[in-house]
PDB file of C-alpha atoms in Angstrom:
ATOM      1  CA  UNK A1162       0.000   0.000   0.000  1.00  0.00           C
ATOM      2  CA  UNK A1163       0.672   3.474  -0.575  1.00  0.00           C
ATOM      3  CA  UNK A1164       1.198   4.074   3.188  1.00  0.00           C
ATOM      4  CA  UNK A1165       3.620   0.997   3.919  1.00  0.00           C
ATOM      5  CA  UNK A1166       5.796   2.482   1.123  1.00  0.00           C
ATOM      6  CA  UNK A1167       5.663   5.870   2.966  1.00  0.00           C
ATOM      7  CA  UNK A1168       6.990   4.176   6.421  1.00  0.00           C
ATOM      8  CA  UNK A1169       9.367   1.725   4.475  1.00  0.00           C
ATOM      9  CA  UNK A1170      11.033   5.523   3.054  1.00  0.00           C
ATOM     10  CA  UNK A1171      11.359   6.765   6.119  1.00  0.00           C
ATOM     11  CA  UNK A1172      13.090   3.948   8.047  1.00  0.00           C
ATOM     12  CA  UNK A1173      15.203   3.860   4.960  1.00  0.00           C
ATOM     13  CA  UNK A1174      16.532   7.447   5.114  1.00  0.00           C
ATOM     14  CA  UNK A1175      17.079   5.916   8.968  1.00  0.00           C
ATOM     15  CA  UNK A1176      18.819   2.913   8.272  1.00  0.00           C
ATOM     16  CA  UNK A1177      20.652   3.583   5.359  1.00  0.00           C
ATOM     17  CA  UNK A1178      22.663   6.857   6.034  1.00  0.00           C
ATOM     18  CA  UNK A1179      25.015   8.703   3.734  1.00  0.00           C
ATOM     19  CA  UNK A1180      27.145   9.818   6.599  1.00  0.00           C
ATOM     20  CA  UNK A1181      29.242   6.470   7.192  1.00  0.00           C
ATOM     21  CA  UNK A1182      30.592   8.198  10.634  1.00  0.00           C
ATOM     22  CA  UNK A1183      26.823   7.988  12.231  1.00  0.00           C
ATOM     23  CA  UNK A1184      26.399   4.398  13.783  1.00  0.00           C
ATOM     24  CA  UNK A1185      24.622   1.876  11.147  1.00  0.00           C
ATOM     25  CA  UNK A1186      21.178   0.446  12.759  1.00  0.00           C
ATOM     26  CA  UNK A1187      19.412  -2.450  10.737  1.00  0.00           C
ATOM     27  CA  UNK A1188      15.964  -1.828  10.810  1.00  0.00           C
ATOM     28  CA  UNK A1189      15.712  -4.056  14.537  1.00  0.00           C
ATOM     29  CA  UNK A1190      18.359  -2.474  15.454  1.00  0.00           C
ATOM     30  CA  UNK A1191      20.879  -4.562  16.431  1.00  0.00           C
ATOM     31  CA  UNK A1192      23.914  -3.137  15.133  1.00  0.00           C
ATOM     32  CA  UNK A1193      23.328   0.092  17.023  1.00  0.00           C
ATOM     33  CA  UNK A1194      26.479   2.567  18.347  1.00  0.00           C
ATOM     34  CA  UNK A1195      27.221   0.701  21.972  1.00  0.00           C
ATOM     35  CA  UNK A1196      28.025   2.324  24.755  1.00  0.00           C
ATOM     36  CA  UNK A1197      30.340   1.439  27.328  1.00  0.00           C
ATOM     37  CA  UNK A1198      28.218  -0.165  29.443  1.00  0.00           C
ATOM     38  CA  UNK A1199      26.410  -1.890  26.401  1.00  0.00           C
ATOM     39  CA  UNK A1200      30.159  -3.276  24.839  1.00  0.00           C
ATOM     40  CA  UNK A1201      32.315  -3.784  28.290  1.00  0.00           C
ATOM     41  CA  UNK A1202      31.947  -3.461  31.936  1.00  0.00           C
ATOM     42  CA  UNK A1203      35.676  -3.943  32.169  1.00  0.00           C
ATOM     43  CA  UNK A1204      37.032  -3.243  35.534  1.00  0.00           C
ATOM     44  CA  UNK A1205      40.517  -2.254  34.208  1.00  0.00           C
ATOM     45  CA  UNK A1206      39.364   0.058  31.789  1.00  0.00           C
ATOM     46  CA  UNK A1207      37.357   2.226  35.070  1.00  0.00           C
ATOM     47  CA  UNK A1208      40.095   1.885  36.663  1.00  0.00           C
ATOM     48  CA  UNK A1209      42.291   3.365  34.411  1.00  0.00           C
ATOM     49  CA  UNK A1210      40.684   6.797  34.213  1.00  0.00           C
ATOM     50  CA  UNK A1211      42.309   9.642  36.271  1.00  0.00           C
ATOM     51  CA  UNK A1212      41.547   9.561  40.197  1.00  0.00           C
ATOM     52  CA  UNK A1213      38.930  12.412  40.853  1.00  0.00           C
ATOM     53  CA  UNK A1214      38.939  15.339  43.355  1.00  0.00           C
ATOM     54  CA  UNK A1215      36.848  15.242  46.564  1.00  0.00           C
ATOM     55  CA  UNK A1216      33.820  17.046  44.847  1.00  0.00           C
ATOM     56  CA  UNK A1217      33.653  19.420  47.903  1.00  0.00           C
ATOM     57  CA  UNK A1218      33.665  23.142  47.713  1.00  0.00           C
ATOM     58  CA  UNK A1219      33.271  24.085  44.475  1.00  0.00           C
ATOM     59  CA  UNK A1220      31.697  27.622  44.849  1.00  0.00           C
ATOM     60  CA  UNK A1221      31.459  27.317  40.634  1.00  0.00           C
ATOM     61  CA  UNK A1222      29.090  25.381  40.905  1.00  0.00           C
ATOM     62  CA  UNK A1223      26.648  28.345  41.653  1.00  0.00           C
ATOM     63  CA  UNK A1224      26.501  29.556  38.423  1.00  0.00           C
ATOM     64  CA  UNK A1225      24.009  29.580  35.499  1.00  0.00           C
ATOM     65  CA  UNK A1226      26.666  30.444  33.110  1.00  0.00           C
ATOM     66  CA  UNK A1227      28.782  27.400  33.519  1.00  0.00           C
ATOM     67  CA  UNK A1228      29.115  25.619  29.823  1.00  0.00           C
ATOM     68  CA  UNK A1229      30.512  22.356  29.968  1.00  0.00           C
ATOM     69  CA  UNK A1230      31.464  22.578  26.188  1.00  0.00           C
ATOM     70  CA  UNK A1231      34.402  24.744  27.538  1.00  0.00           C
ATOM     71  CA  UNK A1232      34.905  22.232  30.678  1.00  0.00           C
ATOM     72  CA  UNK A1233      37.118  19.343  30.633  1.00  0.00           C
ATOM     73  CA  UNK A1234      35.449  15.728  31.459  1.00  0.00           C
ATOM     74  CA  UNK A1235      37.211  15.380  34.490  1.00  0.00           C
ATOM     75  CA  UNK A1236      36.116  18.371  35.531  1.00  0.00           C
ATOM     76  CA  UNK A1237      32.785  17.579  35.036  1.00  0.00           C
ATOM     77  CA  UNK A1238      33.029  14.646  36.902  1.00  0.00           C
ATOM     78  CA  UNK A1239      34.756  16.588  40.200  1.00  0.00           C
ATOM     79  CA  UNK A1240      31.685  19.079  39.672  1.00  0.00           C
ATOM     80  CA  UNK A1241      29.259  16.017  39.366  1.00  0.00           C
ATOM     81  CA  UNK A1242      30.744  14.835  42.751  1.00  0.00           C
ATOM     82  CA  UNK A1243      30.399  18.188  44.427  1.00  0.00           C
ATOM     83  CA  UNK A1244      26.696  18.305  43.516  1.00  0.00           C
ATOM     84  CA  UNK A1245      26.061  15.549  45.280  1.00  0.00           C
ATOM     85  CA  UNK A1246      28.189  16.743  48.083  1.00  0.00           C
ATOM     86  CA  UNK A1247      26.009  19.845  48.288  1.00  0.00           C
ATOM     87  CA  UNK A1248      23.125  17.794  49.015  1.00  0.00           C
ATOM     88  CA  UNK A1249      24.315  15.621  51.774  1.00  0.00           C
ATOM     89  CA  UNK A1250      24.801  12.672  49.690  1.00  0.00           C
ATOM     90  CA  UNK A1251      27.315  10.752  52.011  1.00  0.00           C
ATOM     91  CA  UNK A1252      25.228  11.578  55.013  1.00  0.00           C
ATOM     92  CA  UNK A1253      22.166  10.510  53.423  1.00  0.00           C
ATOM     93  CA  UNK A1254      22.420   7.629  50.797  1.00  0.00           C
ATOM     94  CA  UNK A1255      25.191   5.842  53.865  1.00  0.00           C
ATOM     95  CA  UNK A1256      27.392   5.445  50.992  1.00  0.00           C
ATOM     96  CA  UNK A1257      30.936   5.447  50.750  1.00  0.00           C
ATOM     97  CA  UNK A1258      32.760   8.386  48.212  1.00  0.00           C
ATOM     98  CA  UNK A1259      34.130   6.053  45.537  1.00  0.00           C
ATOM     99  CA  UNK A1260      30.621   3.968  44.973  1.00  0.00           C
ATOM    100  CA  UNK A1261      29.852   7.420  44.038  1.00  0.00           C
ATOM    101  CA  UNK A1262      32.578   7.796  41.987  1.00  0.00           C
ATOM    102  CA  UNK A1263      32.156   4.411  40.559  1.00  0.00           C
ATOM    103  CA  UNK A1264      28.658   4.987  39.627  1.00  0.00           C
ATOM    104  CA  UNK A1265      29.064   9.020  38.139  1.00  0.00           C
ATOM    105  CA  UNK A1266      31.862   7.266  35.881  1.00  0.00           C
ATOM    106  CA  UNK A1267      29.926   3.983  34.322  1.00  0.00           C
ATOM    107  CA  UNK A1268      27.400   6.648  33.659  1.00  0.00           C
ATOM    108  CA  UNK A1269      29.513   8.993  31.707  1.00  0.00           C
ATOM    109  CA  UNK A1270      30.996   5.968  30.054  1.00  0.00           C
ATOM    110  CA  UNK A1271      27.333   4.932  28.717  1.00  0.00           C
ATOM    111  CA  UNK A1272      26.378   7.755  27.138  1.00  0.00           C
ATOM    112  CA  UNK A1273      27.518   7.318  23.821  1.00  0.00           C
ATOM    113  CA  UNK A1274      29.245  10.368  21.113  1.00  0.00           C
ATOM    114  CA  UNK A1275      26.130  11.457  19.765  1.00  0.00           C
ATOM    115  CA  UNK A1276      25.225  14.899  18.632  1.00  0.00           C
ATOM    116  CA  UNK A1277      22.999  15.840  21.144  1.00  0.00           C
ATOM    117  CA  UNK A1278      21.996  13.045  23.499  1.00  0.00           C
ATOM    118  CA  UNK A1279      25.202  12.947  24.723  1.00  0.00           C
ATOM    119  CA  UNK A1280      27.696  13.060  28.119  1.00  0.00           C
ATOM    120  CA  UNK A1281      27.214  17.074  27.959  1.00  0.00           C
ATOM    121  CA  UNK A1282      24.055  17.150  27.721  1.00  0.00           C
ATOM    122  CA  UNK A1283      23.265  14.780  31.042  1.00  0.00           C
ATOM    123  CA  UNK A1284      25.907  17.108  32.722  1.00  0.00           C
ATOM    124  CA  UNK A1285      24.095  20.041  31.492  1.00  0.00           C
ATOM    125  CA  UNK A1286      20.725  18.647  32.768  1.00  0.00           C
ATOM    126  CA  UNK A1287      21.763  17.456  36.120  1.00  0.00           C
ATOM    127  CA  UNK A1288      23.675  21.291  36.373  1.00  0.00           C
ATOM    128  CA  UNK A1289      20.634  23.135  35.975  1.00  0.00           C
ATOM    129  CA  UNK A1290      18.751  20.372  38.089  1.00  0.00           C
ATOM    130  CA  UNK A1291      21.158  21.068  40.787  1.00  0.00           C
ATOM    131  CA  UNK A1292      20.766  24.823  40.079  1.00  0.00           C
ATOM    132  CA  UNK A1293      16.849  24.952  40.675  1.00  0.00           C
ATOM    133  CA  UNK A1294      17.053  23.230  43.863  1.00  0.00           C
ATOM    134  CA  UNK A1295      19.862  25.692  45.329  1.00  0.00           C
ATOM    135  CA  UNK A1296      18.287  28.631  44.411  1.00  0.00           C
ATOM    136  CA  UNK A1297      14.936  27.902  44.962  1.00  0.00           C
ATOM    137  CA  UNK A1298      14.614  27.584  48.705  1.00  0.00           C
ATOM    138  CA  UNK A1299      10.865  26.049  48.260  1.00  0.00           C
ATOM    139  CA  UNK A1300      12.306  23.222  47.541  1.00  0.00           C
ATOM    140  CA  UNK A1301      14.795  22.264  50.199  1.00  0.00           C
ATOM    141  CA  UNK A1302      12.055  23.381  52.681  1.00  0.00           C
ATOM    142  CA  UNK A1303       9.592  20.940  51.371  1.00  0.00           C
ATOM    143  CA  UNK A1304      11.622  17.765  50.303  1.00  0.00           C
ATOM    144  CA  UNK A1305      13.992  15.992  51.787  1.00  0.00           C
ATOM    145  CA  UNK A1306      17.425  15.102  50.930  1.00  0.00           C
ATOM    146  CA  UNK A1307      16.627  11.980  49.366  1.00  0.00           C
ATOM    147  CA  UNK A1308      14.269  13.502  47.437  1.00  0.00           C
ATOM    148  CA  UNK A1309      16.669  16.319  45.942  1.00  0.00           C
ATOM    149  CA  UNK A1310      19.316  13.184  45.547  1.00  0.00           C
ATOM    150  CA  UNK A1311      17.222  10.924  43.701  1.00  0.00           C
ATOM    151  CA  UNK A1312      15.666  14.381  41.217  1.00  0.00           C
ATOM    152  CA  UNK A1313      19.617  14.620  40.671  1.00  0.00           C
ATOM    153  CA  UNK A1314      20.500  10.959  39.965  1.00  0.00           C
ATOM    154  CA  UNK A1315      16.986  11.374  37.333  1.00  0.00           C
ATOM    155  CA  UNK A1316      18.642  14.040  36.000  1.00  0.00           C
ATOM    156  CA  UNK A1317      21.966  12.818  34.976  1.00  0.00           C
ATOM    157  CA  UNK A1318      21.006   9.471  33.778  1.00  0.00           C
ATOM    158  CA  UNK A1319      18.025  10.901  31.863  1.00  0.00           C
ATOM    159  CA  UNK A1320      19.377   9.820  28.542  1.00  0.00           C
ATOM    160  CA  UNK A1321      21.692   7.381  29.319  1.00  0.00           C
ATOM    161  CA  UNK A1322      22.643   4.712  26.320  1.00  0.00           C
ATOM    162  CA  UNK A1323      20.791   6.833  24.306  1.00  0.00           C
ATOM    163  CA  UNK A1324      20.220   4.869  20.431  1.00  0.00           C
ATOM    164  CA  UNK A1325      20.541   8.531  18.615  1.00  0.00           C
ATOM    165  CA  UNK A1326      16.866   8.105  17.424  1.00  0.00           C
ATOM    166  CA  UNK A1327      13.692   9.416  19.255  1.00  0.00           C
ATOM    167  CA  UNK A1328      10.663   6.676  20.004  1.00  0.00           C
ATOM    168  CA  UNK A1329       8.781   7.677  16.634  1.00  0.00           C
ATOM    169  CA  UNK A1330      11.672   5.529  14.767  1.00  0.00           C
ATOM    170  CA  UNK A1331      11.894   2.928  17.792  1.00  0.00           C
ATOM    171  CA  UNK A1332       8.175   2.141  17.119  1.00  0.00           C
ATOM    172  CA  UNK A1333       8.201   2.523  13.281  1.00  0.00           C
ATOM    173  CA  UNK A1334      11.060   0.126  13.201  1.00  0.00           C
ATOM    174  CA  UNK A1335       9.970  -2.129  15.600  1.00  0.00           C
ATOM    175  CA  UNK A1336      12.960  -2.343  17.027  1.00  0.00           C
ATOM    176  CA  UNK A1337      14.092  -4.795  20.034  1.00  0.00           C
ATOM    177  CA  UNK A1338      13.774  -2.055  22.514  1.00  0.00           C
ATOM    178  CA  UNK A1339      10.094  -1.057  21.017  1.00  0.00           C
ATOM    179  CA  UNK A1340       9.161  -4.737  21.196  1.00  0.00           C
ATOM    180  CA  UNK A1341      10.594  -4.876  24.971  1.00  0.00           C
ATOM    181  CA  UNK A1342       8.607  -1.484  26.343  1.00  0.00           C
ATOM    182  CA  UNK A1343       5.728  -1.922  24.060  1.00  0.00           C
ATOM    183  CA  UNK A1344       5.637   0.756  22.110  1.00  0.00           C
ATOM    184  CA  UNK A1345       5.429   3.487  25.607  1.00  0.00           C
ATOM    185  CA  UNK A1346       7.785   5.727  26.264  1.00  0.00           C
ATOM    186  CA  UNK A1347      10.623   3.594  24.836  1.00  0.00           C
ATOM    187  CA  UNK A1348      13.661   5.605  25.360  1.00  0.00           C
ATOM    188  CA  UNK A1349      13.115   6.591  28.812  1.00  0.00           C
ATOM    189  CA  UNK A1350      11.909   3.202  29.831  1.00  0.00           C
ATOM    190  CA  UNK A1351      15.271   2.280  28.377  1.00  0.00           C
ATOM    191  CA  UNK A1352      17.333   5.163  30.127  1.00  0.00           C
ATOM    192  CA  UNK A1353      15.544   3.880  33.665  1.00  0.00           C
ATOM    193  CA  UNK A1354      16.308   0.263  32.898  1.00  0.00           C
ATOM    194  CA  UNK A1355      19.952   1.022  32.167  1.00  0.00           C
ATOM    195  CA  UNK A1356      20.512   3.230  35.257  1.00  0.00           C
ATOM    196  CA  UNK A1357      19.324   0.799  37.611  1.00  0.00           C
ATOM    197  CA  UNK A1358      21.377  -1.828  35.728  1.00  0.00           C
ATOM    198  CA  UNK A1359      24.241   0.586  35.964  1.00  0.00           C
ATOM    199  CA  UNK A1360      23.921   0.709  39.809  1.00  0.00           C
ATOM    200  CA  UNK A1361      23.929  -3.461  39.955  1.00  0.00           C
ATOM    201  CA  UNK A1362      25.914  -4.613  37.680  1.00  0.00           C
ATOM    202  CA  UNK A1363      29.073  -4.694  39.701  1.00  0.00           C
ATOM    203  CA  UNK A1364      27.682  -6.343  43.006  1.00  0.00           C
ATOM    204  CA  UNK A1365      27.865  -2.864  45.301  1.00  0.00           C
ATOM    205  CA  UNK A1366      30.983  -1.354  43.346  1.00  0.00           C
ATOM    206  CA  UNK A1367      27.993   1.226  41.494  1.00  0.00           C
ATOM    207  CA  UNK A1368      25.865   0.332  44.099  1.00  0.00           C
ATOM    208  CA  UNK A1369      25.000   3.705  45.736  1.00  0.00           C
ATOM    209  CA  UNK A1370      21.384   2.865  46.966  1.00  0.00           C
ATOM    210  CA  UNK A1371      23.136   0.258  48.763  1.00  0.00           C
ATOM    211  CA  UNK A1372      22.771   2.054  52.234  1.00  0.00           C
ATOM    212  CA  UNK A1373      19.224   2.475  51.747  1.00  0.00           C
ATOM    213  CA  UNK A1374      16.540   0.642  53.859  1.00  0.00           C
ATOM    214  CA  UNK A1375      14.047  -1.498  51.752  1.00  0.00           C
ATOM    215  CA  UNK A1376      11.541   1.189  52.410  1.00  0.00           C
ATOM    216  CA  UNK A1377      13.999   4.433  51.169  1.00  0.00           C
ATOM    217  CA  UNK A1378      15.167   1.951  47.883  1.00  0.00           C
ATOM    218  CA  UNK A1379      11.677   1.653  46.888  1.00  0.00           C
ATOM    219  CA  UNK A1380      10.864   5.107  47.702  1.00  0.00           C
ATOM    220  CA  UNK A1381      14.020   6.310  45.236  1.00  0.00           C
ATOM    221  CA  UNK A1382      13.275   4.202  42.543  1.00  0.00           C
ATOM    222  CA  UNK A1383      10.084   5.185  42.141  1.00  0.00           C
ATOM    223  CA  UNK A1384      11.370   9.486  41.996  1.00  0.00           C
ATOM    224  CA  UNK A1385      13.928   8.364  39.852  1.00  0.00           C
ATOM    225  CA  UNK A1386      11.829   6.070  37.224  1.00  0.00           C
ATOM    226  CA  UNK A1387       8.837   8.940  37.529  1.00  0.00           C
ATOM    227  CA  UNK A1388      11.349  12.082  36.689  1.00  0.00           C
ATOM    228  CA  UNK A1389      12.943  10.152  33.842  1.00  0.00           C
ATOM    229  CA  UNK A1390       9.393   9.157  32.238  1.00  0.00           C
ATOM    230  CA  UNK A1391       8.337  12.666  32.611  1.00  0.00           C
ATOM    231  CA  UNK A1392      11.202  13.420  29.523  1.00  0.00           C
ATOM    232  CA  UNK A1393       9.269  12.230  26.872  1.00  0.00           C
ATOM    233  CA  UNK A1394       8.795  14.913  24.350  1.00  0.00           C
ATOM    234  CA  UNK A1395       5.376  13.092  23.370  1.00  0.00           C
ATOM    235  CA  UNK A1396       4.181  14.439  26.960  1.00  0.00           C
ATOM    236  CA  UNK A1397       5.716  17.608  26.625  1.00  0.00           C
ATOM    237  CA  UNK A1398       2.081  19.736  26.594  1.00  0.00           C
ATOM    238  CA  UNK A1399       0.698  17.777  29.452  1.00  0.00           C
ATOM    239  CA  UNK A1400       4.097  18.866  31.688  1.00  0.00           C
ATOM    240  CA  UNK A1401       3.504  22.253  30.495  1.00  0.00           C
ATOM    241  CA  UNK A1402      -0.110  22.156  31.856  1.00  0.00           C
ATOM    242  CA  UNK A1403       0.684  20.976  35.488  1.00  0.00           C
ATOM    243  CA  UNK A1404       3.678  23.464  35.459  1.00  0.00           C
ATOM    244  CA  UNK A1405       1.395  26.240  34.992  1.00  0.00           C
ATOM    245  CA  UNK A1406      -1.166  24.478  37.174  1.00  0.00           C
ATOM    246  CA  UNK A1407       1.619  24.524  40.057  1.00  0.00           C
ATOM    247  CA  UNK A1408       3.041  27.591  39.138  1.00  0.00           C
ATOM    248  CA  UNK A1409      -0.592  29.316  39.994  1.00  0.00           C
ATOM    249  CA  UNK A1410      -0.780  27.946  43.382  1.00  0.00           C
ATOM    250  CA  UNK A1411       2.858  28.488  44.201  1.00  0.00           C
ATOM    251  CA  UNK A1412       1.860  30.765  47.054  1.00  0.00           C
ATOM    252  CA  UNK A1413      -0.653  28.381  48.322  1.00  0.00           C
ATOM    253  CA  UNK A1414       1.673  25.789  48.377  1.00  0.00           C
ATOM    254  CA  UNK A1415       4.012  28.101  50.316  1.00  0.00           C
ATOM    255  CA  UNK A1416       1.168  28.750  52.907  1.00  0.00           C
ATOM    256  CA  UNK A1417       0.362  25.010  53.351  1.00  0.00           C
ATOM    257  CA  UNK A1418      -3.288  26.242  52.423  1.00  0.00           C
ATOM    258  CA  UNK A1419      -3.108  23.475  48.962  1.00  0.00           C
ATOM    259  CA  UNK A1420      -6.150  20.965  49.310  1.00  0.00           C
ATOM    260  CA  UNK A1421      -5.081  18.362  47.148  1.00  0.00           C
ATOM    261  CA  UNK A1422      -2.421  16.693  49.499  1.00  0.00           C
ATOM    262  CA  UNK A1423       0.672  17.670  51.134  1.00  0.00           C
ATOM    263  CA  UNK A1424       3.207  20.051  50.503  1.00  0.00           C
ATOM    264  CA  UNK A1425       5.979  17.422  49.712  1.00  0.00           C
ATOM    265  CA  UNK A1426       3.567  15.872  47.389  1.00  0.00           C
ATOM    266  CA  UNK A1427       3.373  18.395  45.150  1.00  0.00           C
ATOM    267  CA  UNK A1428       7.119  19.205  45.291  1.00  0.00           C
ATOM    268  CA  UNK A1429       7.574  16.176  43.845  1.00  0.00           C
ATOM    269  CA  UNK A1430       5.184  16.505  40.765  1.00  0.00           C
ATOM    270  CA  UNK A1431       6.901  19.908  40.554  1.00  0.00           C
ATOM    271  CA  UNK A1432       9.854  18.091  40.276  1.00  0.00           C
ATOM    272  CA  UNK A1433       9.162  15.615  37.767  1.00  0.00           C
ATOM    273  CA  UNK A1434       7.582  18.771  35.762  1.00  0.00           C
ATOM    274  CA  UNK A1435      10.389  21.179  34.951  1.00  0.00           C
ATOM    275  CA  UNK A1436      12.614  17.777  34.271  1.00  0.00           C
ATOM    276  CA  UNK A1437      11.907  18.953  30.827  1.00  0.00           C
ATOM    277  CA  UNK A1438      12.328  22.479  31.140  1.00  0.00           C
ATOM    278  CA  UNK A1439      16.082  21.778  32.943  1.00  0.00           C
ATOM    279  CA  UNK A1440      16.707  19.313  29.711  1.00  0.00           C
ATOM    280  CA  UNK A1441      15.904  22.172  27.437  1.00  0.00           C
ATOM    281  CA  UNK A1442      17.586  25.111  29.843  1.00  0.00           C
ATOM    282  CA  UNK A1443      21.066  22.412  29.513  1.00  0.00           C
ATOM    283  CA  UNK A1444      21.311  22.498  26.086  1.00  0.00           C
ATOM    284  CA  UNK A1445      20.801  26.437  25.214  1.00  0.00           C
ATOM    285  CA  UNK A1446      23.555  26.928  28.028  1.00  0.00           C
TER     286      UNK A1446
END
């Protein structure tokens, strides 16, 4: 039919690319670009990377001008390590410093070279992440640390082992991962699959919910898996709405006066809101 042909051309211009330095996909995609954690989770070669600083103290941090195209990756990574710092992540997650280190670095390591879905831009997103909750006092008045730690963790694993294409060619494709989410939200089920895989693959060595009662864990993954899902483009409008929605009874939040459940509650669906907005305010930095 007329409309097969149409969706044949379009996974063609997909599959079959002129630029022979973009990865080469079949049409189920199993020749994809693989990321580090996708190809090795070689001990030797995480090993090998330079030691990182303490992550404390980094007053730059503070600043809505940082661009990490002008930062080093290592950098990064010492900046990463201070975010979490800054909200109490050693207190709180009872986790020692290099799980955290461990983890930050398999993550950086997964993101593949894309153009855009790429190492800078989860920096970028977990910067500005990081950014709303230290100069916005509302929120570290009405969630808790765990809260703030698992937004952050959301944030910079929101695209890991990204495939380079958006769920519109996943679907049309049917590729594996398509087939394995059915169709919903495929990247970001995909990005929340790998992260948690990320932080077990390696027995506690990524492990940095590790500390966490059964209660907390369950608690965390469900933040993290909501703020990632809340990324999909597809959803983008209905975000927008409850922004605006929570935006207009900021001050009754504030006040405590909000009928429609606590004030932590809707902290949190603020949270998962303006994930998109921080993606977006990352990548125009």
């Amino acid at each position: 039919s007329e409309r097969a042909r149409m969706q044949n051309a379009i996974i063609a211009q997909y599959t079959n690319p002129v630029d022979n330095s973009r990865p080469v996909n079949s049409r189920r995609g199993e020749n994809r670009q693989k990321s580090f954690y996708a190809s090795s989770t070689g001990e030797n070669q995480l090993n090998q990377l330079p030691t990182l600083d303490d992550g404390k103290g980094f007053t730059l941090l503070i600043d809505w001008n940082l661009n990490p195209f002008k930062t080093k990756n290592e950098k990064k990574m010492s900046m990463l390590e201070g975010m979490f710092h800054q909200l109490r992540f050693s207190q709180t997650m009872k986790c020692k410093d290099q799980t955290l280190r461990n983890f930050l670095r398999v993550v950086r390591l997964s993101y593949k070279e894309l153009p855009f879905h790429n190492f800078e831009h989860g920096f970028s997103v977990a910067h500005v992440t990081f950014m709303m909750f230290q100069t916005c006092p509302d929120f570290k008045k009405n969630l808790t640390n765990l809260d703030l730690l698992s937004g952050l963790i959301a944030a910079y694993c929101h695209d890991v082992d990204h495939t380079g294409y958006n769920n519109a060619f996943e679907v049309r494709s049917r590729s594996k991962l398509a087939l394995k989410h059915a169709d919903d939200s495929v990247l970001e089920r995909h990005h929340a699959h790998i992260a948690f895989e990320i932080i077990f693959q390696a027995g506690d060595k990524n492990n940095i919910l590790s500390g966490l009662s059964l209660e907390e864990y369950s608690e965390v993954r469900k933040l993290i898996i909501r703020a990632i899902l809340s990324t999909d483009m597809a959803k983008h409008m209905i975000h927008v709405g409850s922004a605006n929605q929570l935006l207009g009874k900021a001050r009754y939040i504030r006040e405590g006066l909000n009928g429609q459940g606590s004030k932590r509650s809707s902290y949190i669906k603020s949270m998962s809101s303006f994930r998109t907005m921080a993606g977006l305010l990352g990548q125009k930095k």
